[in-house]
Amino acid sequence: MLFWRMKKFVIKSIYSIKMKLDLDFIRNEYPSLREDYVFFDNAGGSQTLKRVMDKVTEYYMTSDVQMGGTYSVSVQAKERVNSGSAQIAQTLNAKLAHEAVIGGSSTALIRLFSIVIGKTLNAGDEIIITNADHEANISPWKNLAEQGIVIKTWEFNKETFQLELEDLKKLMTEKTKLVAYCHVSNIFGTIHPAKEFNAYIHSQGALSFVDGVAYAPHRLPDVQDLDADFYVYSIYKVFGPHLGVLYGKEAHLLRLPGINHMFIANDDLPYKFQPGGPNYELTYALNGISDYLQAVAQHHGMEASRPVREQMQFAYDLFDAHEEALAQRLLDFLNSKESVQIIGETSANKDIRVCTIAFVVEGRYSPDIDAKVAANNIGIKTGDFYAKGITKSLDLDQQGGVVRVSMAHYNTFEELERLIAIFETLF
Ligand SMILES: Cc1ncc(COP(=O)(O)O)c(C=O)c1O
């Protein structure tokens, strides 16, 4: 075990030494980035890879049939769709490809799973939600109160802007069946210690349901390492098509009732949770994301013979270093302004936060700042981002919520300087 860990560390170190992300190479992969528009609302939705678009076209051009036939085009269509879900399962580091359930969005998938999980619970059972989550991971669970499930709220610490384990410990009882929380809040940007949370949740006999939507565009998820029971994210925020993916441990997926046609077998995973089947062309296009991550790794010197997951991790390591530097520049600027309060961690350390940065300016209505920036062909956003528990609890609604600059690995320092120059004129 120790030997393998050391080997992994040595390989990582060899490839990472002074390697900088080649942004020309990266940006060339995104057709929309060839325009003179700056996208800093990436937590809302990322730009899409050309490789993904090409796969959609390829599917329509050569596999546009129903799956399940014995004729060759149908056989190929099935293989293509399955290959897309297998690739996204690998991105999650799921042990088994059929542990990845594809759906229209994270909201849709969480709703669906709240219904099937709810069917296995009894009145008096407890579910813990948070006030730091996007509504997608709150309302579906709250709705289970209608069947007598007790819903408790794990509140974030207003000083640290984090969910803290000590607070969870005060809420959990032997009746707690599930804890639904975010790996990263889409406003604070702070990375929660999900592995530690899950270990505690399991020690109390409950399951974890982790919203990884704000994490996955910035760090490569690893559901096995986190020991998550369920983990969900939105693929359209991770450079891909408008889909969501939900990982569930095989044992849970087998135990839960399906939500597809009644005759679909219980062990027909993930189909029993995909009523109507997944969107074929978009699922096939998921291959474009893993192709991209491998191309990035190889462009930066990693051999194509390395395991795919290792290549993905190397690409993300390059992204993370660049994103940390961008976050540092923006946070340095914001921290230097007395009128600015950062709503989240003030350090750029990549082990602590992602480059989704929210703030308010004293005495300023946040949407006014947004409007001035938008007039300069730069997209940022203001509001509550459906994380209404945060803006309510911090009393920010009257101010129009927070200003959020959410960067991605393809953003450049030139773009950031353009934004900072506008901010300089505003506060
Ligand atoms: C943290 C978080 N969770 C969930 C969602 C909902 O994702 P989707 O749009 O895929 O339903 C979002 C969307 O912005 C989000 O930021």
Coordinates of C-alpha atoms and ligand atoms in Angstrom, one line a residue:
M1 CA 0.0 0.0 0.0
L2 CA 2.7 2.4 1.1
F3 CA 4.7 1.5 -2.0
W4 CA 1.8 2.3 -4.3
R5 CA 1.2 5.6 -2.6
M6 CA 4.9 6.5 -2.9
K7 CA 4.9 5.5 -6.6
K8 CA 1.8 7.7 -7.2
F9 CA 3.4 10.6 -5.4
V10 CA 6.6 10.2 -7.4
I11 CA 4.8 10.0 -10.8
K12 CA 2.7 13.1 -9.8
S13 CA 5.8 15.0 -8.8
I14 CA 7.7 14.2 -12.0
Y15 CA 4.8 15.4 -14.2
S16 CA 3.9 18.5 -12.0
I17 CA 7.3 20.0 -11.7
K18 CA 7.0 23.6 -12.9
M19 CA 4.4 22.6 -15.5
K20 CA 2.2 25.5 -16.5
L21 CA -1.2 25.2 -18.1
D22 CA -0.9 26.0 -21.9
L23 CA -3.9 28.3 -22.2
D24 CA -3.6 28.6 -25.9
F25 CA -4.0 24.9 -26.2
I26 CA -6.9 24.9 -23.7
R27 CA -8.8 27.8 -25.2
N28 CA -8.6 26.4 -28.6
E29 CA -10.7 23.5 -27.4
Y30 CA -13.7 25.9 -26.7
P31 CA -15.1 27.6 -29.8
S32 CA -17.0 30.2 -27.8
L33 CA -13.7 31.4 -26.3
R34 CA -12.6 32.7 -29.7
E35 CA -15.0 35.7 -29.2
D36 CA -13.9 38.7 -27.3
Y37 CA -16.4 37.9 -24.5
V38 CA -15.3 37.1 -20.9
F39 CA -17.1 34.4 -19.1
F40 CA -16.9 34.7 -15.3
D41 CA -20.3 33.0 -14.6
N42 CA -18.9 29.5 -14.9
A43 CA -20.5 28.2 -11.8
G44 CA -23.8 28.9 -13.5
G45 CA -22.6 26.9 -16.6
S46 CA -19.3 26.4 -18.2
Q47 CA -18.4 26.8 -21.9
T48 CA -18.7 23.6 -23.9
L49 CA -15.9 21.7 -25.5
K50 CA -15.7 21.3 -29.3
R51 CA -15.0 17.7 -28.7
V52 CA -18.4 17.4 -27.0
M53 CA -20.2 19.2 -29.8
D54 CA -18.5 17.0 -32.4
K55 CA -19.6 13.8 -30.6
V56 CA -23.2 15.1 -30.7
T57 CA -23.0 15.7 -34.4
E58 CA -21.2 12.3 -35.0
Y59 CA -24.0 10.6 -33.1
Y60 CA -26.7 12.2 -35.2
M61 CA -24.8 11.6 -38.4
T62 CA -24.1 7.9 -37.9
S63 CA -26.1 6.4 -34.9
D64 CA -29.5 8.1 -35.0
V65 CA -31.6 5.0 -34.2
Q66 CA -33.2 3.3 -31.3
M67 CA -30.9 1.1 -29.2
G68 CA -31.6 -2.6 -28.6
G69 CA -31.9 -3.8 -32.2
T70 CA -29.6 -6.5 -33.7
Y71 CA -28.8 -4.4 -36.8
S72 CA -25.3 -3.0 -36.7
V73 CA -26.2 0.7 -36.4
S74 CA -28.4 0.0 -33.4
V75 CA -25.7 -2.1 -31.8
Q76 CA -23.2 0.7 -32.3
A77 CA -25.6 3.2 -30.9
K78 CA -25.9 1.2 -27.7
E79 CA -22.1 0.8 -27.4
R80 CA -21.7 4.6 -27.9
V81 CA -24.2 5.5 -25.2
N82 CA -22.8 3.0 -22.8
S83 CA -19.3 4.3 -23.5
G84 CA -20.4 7.8 -22.5
S85 CA -21.7 6.7 -19.1
A86 CA -18.7 4.6 -18.5
Q87 CA -16.5 7.6 -19.1
I88 CA -18.4 9.8 -16.7
A89 CA -18.3 6.9 -14.1
Q90 CA -14.6 7.0 -14.4
T91 CA -14.5 10.7 -13.9
L92 CA -16.3 10.1 -10.6
N93 CA -13.9 7.1 -9.9
A94 CA -17.0 4.9 -9.5
K95 CA -16.0 1.2 -9.0
L96 CA -18.7 0.2 -11.5
A97 CA -19.9 1.9 -14.7
H98 CA -23.5 1.2 -13.8
E99 CA -23.2 3.2 -10.6
A100 CA -23.5 6.4 -12.7
V101 CA -27.1 7.4 -13.3
I102 CA -27.5 10.0 -16.1
G103 CA -30.3 12.6 -15.9
G104 CA -31.4 15.9 -17.2
S105 CA -29.9 17.9 -14.4
S106 CA -28.8 17.7 -10.8
T107 CA -32.1 19.1 -9.7
A108 CA -34.0 16.4 -11.6
L109 CA -31.8 13.6 -10.3
I110 CA -32.0 14.7 -6.6
R111 CA -35.7 15.0 -6.9
L112 CA -35.9 11.5 -8.4
F113 CA -33.7 10.0 -5.7
S114 CA -35.6 11.8 -2.9
I115 CA -38.7 10.1 -4.1
V116 CA -37.2 6.6 -4.2
I117 CA -35.2 7.0 -1.0
G118 CA -38.4 8.4 0.6
K119 CA -40.2 5.1 -0.2
T120 CA -37.8 3.2 2.0
L121 CA -38.2 5.5 5.0
N122 CA -40.8 5.5 7.8
A123 CA -42.6 8.3 9.7
G124 CA -40.3 9.5 12.4
D125 CA -37.1 8.9 10.5
E126 CA -34.8 11.9 10.2
I127 CA -33.1 13.6 7.3
I128 CA -30.6 16.4 7.8
I129 CA -30.3 19.1 5.2
T130 CA -28.2 22.3 5.4
N131 CA -28.8 26.1 5.0
A132 CA -25.7 26.4 2.8
D133 CA -26.9 24.2 -0.1
H134 CA -28.5 25.1 -3.4
E135 CA -32.3 24.6 -3.2
A136 CA -31.9 21.5 -5.5
N137 CA -30.5 19.6 -2.4
I138 CA -33.1 21.1 0.0
S139 CA -36.7 21.2 -1.3
P140 CA -36.8 17.5 -2.4
W141 CA -35.9 16.4 1.1
K142 CA -38.2 18.9 2.8
N143 CA -41.1 17.6 0.8
L144 CA -40.7 14.2 2.5
A145 CA -42.0 15.9 5.7
E146 CA -45.4 15.2 4.1
Q147 CA -44.9 11.5 4.8
G148 CA -43.8 12.1 8.4
I149 CA -40.1 12.3 7.9
V150 CA -38.5 14.8 10.3
I151 CA -36.2 17.3 8.6
K152 CA -33.5 19.0 10.5
T153 CA -31.2 21.8 9.3
W154 CA -27.4 21.8 9.7
E155 CA -26.5 25.5 9.8
F156 CA -23.2 26.9 8.5
N157 CA -20.9 28.8 10.8
K158 CA -21.4 32.5 10.0
E159 CA -17.8 33.3 11.0
T160 CA -16.1 30.7 9.0
F161 CA -18.7 30.3 6.2
Q162 CA -18.4 26.5 6.6
L163 CA -20.5 23.6 7.6
E164 CA -18.8 22.2 10.7
L165 CA -18.8 18.6 11.9
E166 CA -19.3 19.6 15.5
D167 CA -22.6 21.1 14.5
L168 CA -23.7 18.0 12.7
K169 CA -22.8 15.9 15.7
K170 CA -25.4 17.9 17.7
L171 CA -28.1 17.0 15.2
M172 CA -27.6 13.4 14.5
T173 CA -29.6 10.7 16.4
E174 CA -30.2 7.0 15.9
K175 CA -33.2 8.0 13.7
T176 CA -31.1 9.9 11.2
K177 CA -31.1 8.1 7.9
L178 CA -29.5 10.5 5.5
V179 CA -27.5 13.7 5.5
A180 CA -27.7 15.9 2.4
Y181 CA -25.0 18.5 2.1
C182 CA -22.8 20.3 -0.4
H183 CA -19.1 19.4 -1.1
V184 CA -18.6 23.1 -1.9
S185 CA -21.2 25.8 -1.6
N186 CA -21.9 27.7 -4.8
I187 CA -21.5 31.0 -2.9
F188 CA -18.7 30.4 -0.4
G189 CA -16.5 28.3 -2.6
T190 CA -15.0 26.6 0.5
I191 CA -14.3 22.8 0.1
H192 CA -15.9 20.9 2.9
P193 CA -14.0 17.9 4.3
A194 CA -16.5 15.5 2.8
K195 CA -14.5 12.4 3.6
E196 CA -14.5 13.2 7.2
F197 CA -18.2 14.1 7.2
N198 CA -19.0 10.8 5.5
A199 CA -17.0 8.8 7.9
Y200 CA -18.9 10.4 10.8
I201 CA -22.3 10.0 9.1
H202 CA -21.5 6.3 8.5
S203 CA -20.4 5.8 12.1
Q204 CA -23.9 6.9 13.1
G205 CA -25.5 4.5 10.7
A206 CA -26.8 7.1 8.2
L207 CA -26.1 7.7 4.5
S208 CA -24.5 10.7 2.8
F209 CA -26.0 12.5 -0.2
V210 CA -23.4 14.9 -1.5
D211 CA -24.0 17.8 -3.9
G212 CA -20.7 18.0 -5.8
V213 CA -22.0 20.5 -8.4
A214 CA -19.7 23.4 -7.3
Y215 CA -16.8 21.1 -6.7
A216 CA -16.6 19.0 -9.9
P217 CA -15.6 21.8 -12.3
H218 CA -12.5 22.4 -10.2
R219 CA -11.4 19.2 -8.5
L220 CA -11.7 15.7 -9.8
P221 CA -14.3 13.9 -7.7
D222 CA -13.4 10.6 -6.2
V223 CA -16.4 8.9 -4.8
Q224 CA -14.5 5.9 -3.5
D225 CA -12.0 8.0 -1.6
L226 CA -14.8 10.1 -0.2
D227 CA -16.8 7.0 0.6
A228 CA -20.0 8.9 -0.6
D229 CA -23.2 6.9 -0.7
F230 CA -24.6 9.3 -3.3
Y231 CA -22.8 12.1 -5.2
V232 CA -24.3 14.3 -7.8
Y233 CA -23.1 17.0 -10.2
S234 CA -24.1 18.9 -13.3
I235 CA -22.2 18.0 -16.4
Y236 CA -23.0 21.2 -18.2
K237 CA -20.9 23.0 -15.6
V238 CA -18.0 20.7 -16.3
F239 CA -17.4 21.5 -20.0
G240 CA -20.0 19.0 -21.2
P241 CA -23.6 18.8 -22.5
H242 CA -26.7 19.8 -20.5
L243 CA -26.9 16.7 -18.3
G244 CA -26.5 15.7 -14.7
V245 CA -24.9 12.6 -13.2
L246 CA -25.7 10.8 -9.9
Y247 CA -23.4 8.3 -8.5
G248 CA -24.9 5.7 -6.1
K249 CA -23.1 2.8 -4.5
E250 CA -24.3 -0.4 -6.2
A251 CA -25.7 -1.9 -3.0
H252 CA -27.9 1.2 -2.5
L253 CA -29.0 1.2 -6.1
L254 CA -30.0 -2.4 -5.9
R255 CA -31.9 -1.9 -2.6
L256 CA -33.8 1.1 -3.7
P257 CA -37.0 0.8 -5.8
G258 CA -36.8 1.8 -9.4
I259 CA -38.8 4.5 -11.0
N260 CA -38.9 3.2 -14.6
H261 CA -41.5 0.8 -16.1
M262 CA -42.7 -1.8 -13.7
F263 CA -41.3 -4.6 -15.8
I264 CA -37.7 -3.2 -15.7
A265 CA -35.7 -5.7 -13.6
N266 CA -34.4 -4.6 -10.2
D267 CA -30.8 -5.2 -11.2
D268 CA -31.1 -3.3 -14.5
L269 CA -28.7 -0.6 -13.4
P270 CA -28.8 2.3 -14.1
Y271 CA -31.8 2.0 -16.4
K272 CA -34.2 1.4 -13.5
F273 CA -33.5 5.0 -12.5
Q274 CA -33.6 6.4 -16.0
P275 CA -37.2 6.5 -17.1
G276 CA -37.3 7.0 -20.9
G277 CA -33.6 6.3 -21.0
P278 CA -30.8 8.9 -21.1
N279 CA -30.5 11.4 -23.9
Y280 CA -28.5 9.3 -26.4
E281 CA -26.5 11.9 -28.3
L282 CA -25.6 13.9 -25.2
T283 CA -24.6 10.8 -23.2
Y284 CA -22.4 9.7 -26.1
A285 CA -20.8 13.2 -26.1
L286 CA -19.6 12.6 -22.5
N287 CA -16.6 10.9 -24.2
G288 CA -15.6 14.3 -25.3
I289 CA -14.8 15.4 -21.8
S290 CA -12.6 12.5 -20.9
D291 CA -10.9 12.8 -24.4
Y292 CA -10.2 16.4 -23.5
L293 CA -8.7 15.6 -20.1
Q294 CA -6.4 13.0 -21.6
A295 CA -5.4 15.4 -24.4
V296 CA -4.5 18.0 -21.8
A297 CA -2.4 15.6 -19.9
Q298 CA -0.6 14.3 -23.0
H299 CA -0.1 17.8 -24.3
H300 CA 1.6 18.6 -21.0
G301 CA 3.9 15.6 -21.2
M302 CA 2.1 12.6 -19.8
E303 CA 2.4 9.4 -21.8
A304 CA -0.8 8.2 -23.4
S305 CA -0.1 4.8 -21.9
R306 CA -0.7 6.0 -18.3
P307 CA -4.1 5.0 -16.8
V308 CA -7.0 7.2 -17.9
R309 CA -7.8 8.3 -14.4
E310 CA -4.2 9.3 -13.7
Q311 CA -4.3 11.4 -16.9
M312 CA -7.5 13.0 -15.7
Q313 CA -6.0 13.8 -12.4
F314 CA -2.9 15.3 -14.0
A315 CA -5.1 17.6 -16.1
Y316 CA -7.0 18.7 -13.0
D317 CA -3.8 19.4 -11.1
L318 CA -2.8 21.7 -13.9
F319 CA -6.2 23.4 -13.8
D320 CA -6.1 23.8 -10.0
A321 CA -2.7 25.5 -10.0
H322 CA -3.9 28.0 -12.6
E323 CA -7.2 28.5 -10.8
E324 CA -5.5 29.1 -7.5
A325 CA -3.3 31.8 -9.1
L326 CA -6.4 33.5 -10.6
A327 CA -8.2 33.3 -7.2
Q328 CA -5.1 34.8 -5.5
R329 CA -5.1 37.8 -7.8
L330 CA -8.8 38.5 -7.4
L331 CA -8.8 37.9 -3.7
D332 CA -5.7 40.2 -3.2
F333 CA -7.6 42.9 -5.0
L334 CA -10.9 42.4 -3.1
N335 CA -9.0 42.0 0.2
S336 CA -7.3 45.4 -0.4
K337 CA -10.7 47.2 -0.6
E338 CA -12.1 48.3 2.7
S339 CA -15.7 48.5 1.4
V340 CA -15.6 44.9 0.3
Q341 CA -16.6 41.9 2.4
I342 CA -15.8 38.5 0.9
I343 CA -18.6 36.1 1.5
G344 CA -16.4 33.0 2.0
E345 CA -12.8 32.1 2.7
T346 CA -10.4 35.0 2.1
S347 CA -7.5 32.7 1.3
A348 CA -6.9 31.4 -2.3
N349 CA -5.3 28.2 -1.0
K350 CA -6.5 25.4 -3.4
D351 CA -6.8 22.9 -0.6
I352 CA -9.3 25.2 1.1
R353 CA -11.4 26.8 -1.7
V354 CA -12.3 26.8 -5.4
C355 CA -12.2 29.9 -7.5
T356 CA -15.9 30.7 -7.1
I357 CA -15.7 34.0 -5.2
A358 CA -18.6 36.0 -3.8
F359 CA -18.6 39.4 -2.1
V360 CA -20.6 42.4 -1.3
V361 CA -19.7 46.1 -1.3
E362 CA -20.8 48.2 1.6
G363 CA -23.8 50.4 0.7
R364 CA -24.0 49.1 -2.8
Y365 CA -26.8 47.2 -4.4
S366 CA -25.1 44.1 -5.9
P367 CA -27.0 44.0 -9.2
D368 CA -25.8 47.6 -10.0
I369 CA -22.3 46.3 -10.0
D370 CA -23.2 43.4 -12.2
A371 CA -24.9 45.8 -14.7
K372 CA -21.8 47.9 -15.1
V373 CA -19.7 44.9 -15.7
A374 CA -22.1 43.4 -18.2
A375 CA -21.9 46.6 -20.2
N376 CA -18.3 45.8 -20.9
N377 CA -18.9 42.3 -22.3
I378 CA -18.0 40.5 -19.2
G379 CA -20.5 38.0 -17.7
I380 CA -20.6 37.8 -13.9
K381 CA -23.7 37.4 -11.8
T382 CA -25.4 38.6 -8.7
G383 CA -28.2 37.2 -6.5
D384 CA -28.8 34.3 -4.2
F385 CA -27.9 31.6 -6.8
Y386 CA -30.8 29.5 -5.3
A387 CA -28.7 29.1 -2.1
K388 CA -31.4 31.1 -0.4
G389 CA -30.5 29.9 3.1
I390 CA -27.1 31.7 2.8
T391 CA -28.4 35.1 1.7
K392 CA -31.3 35.0 4.2
S393 CA -29.1 34.0 7.1
L394 CA -26.5 36.6 6.3
D395 CA -29.2 39.2 5.7
L396 CA -28.1 40.0 2.2
D397 CA -31.3 39.9 0.3
Q398 CA -32.0 43.6 0.6
Q399 CA -28.7 44.2 -1.0
G400 CA -29.7 42.0 -4.0
G401 CA -27.6 39.1 -2.8
V402 CA -23.9 38.7 -3.5
V403 CA -21.7 39.6 -6.5
R404 CA -20.2 36.3 -7.7
V405 CA -17.2 35.9 -10.0
S406 CA -16.8 32.3 -10.8
M407 CA -13.8 31.5 -12.8
A408 CA -12.7 28.3 -14.7
H409 CA -9.4 26.9 -15.8
Y410 CA -9.8 28.4 -19.3
N411 CA -9.9 32.0 -17.9
T412 CA -6.8 34.1 -18.4
F413 CA -5.1 36.8 -16.3
E414 CA -5.8 39.3 -19.1
E415 CA -9.5 38.6 -18.7
L416 CA -9.3 39.0 -14.9
E417 CA -7.4 42.3 -15.3
R418 CA -10.2 43.6 -17.5
L419 CA -12.7 42.8 -14.8
I420 CA -10.5 44.3 -12.0
A421 CA -10.0 47.5 -14.0
I422 CA -13.8 47.9 -14.1
F423 CA -14.1 47.1 -10.4
E424 CA -11.5 49.8 -9.7
T425 CA -13.9 52.4 -11.1
L426 CA -16.8 51.1 -9.0
F427 CA -15.5 50.6 -5.5
Ligands
LIG1 C1 -24.4 23.8 -5.8 C2 -25.4 23.5 -6.8 N1 -26.2 22.5 -6.7 C3 -27.2 22.1 -7.5 C4 -27.4 22.9 -8.6 C5 -28.5 22.6 -9.6 O1 -28.0 22.0 -10.8 P1 -28.8 21.8 -12.1 O2 -28.9 23.1 -12.8 O3 -28.0 20.7 -12.8 O4 -30.1 21.3 -11.7 C6 -26.7 24.1 -8.8 C7 -26.9 25.0 -10.0 O5 -26.4 26.0 -10.1 C8 -25.6 24.4 -7.9 O6 -24.9 25.5 -8.1

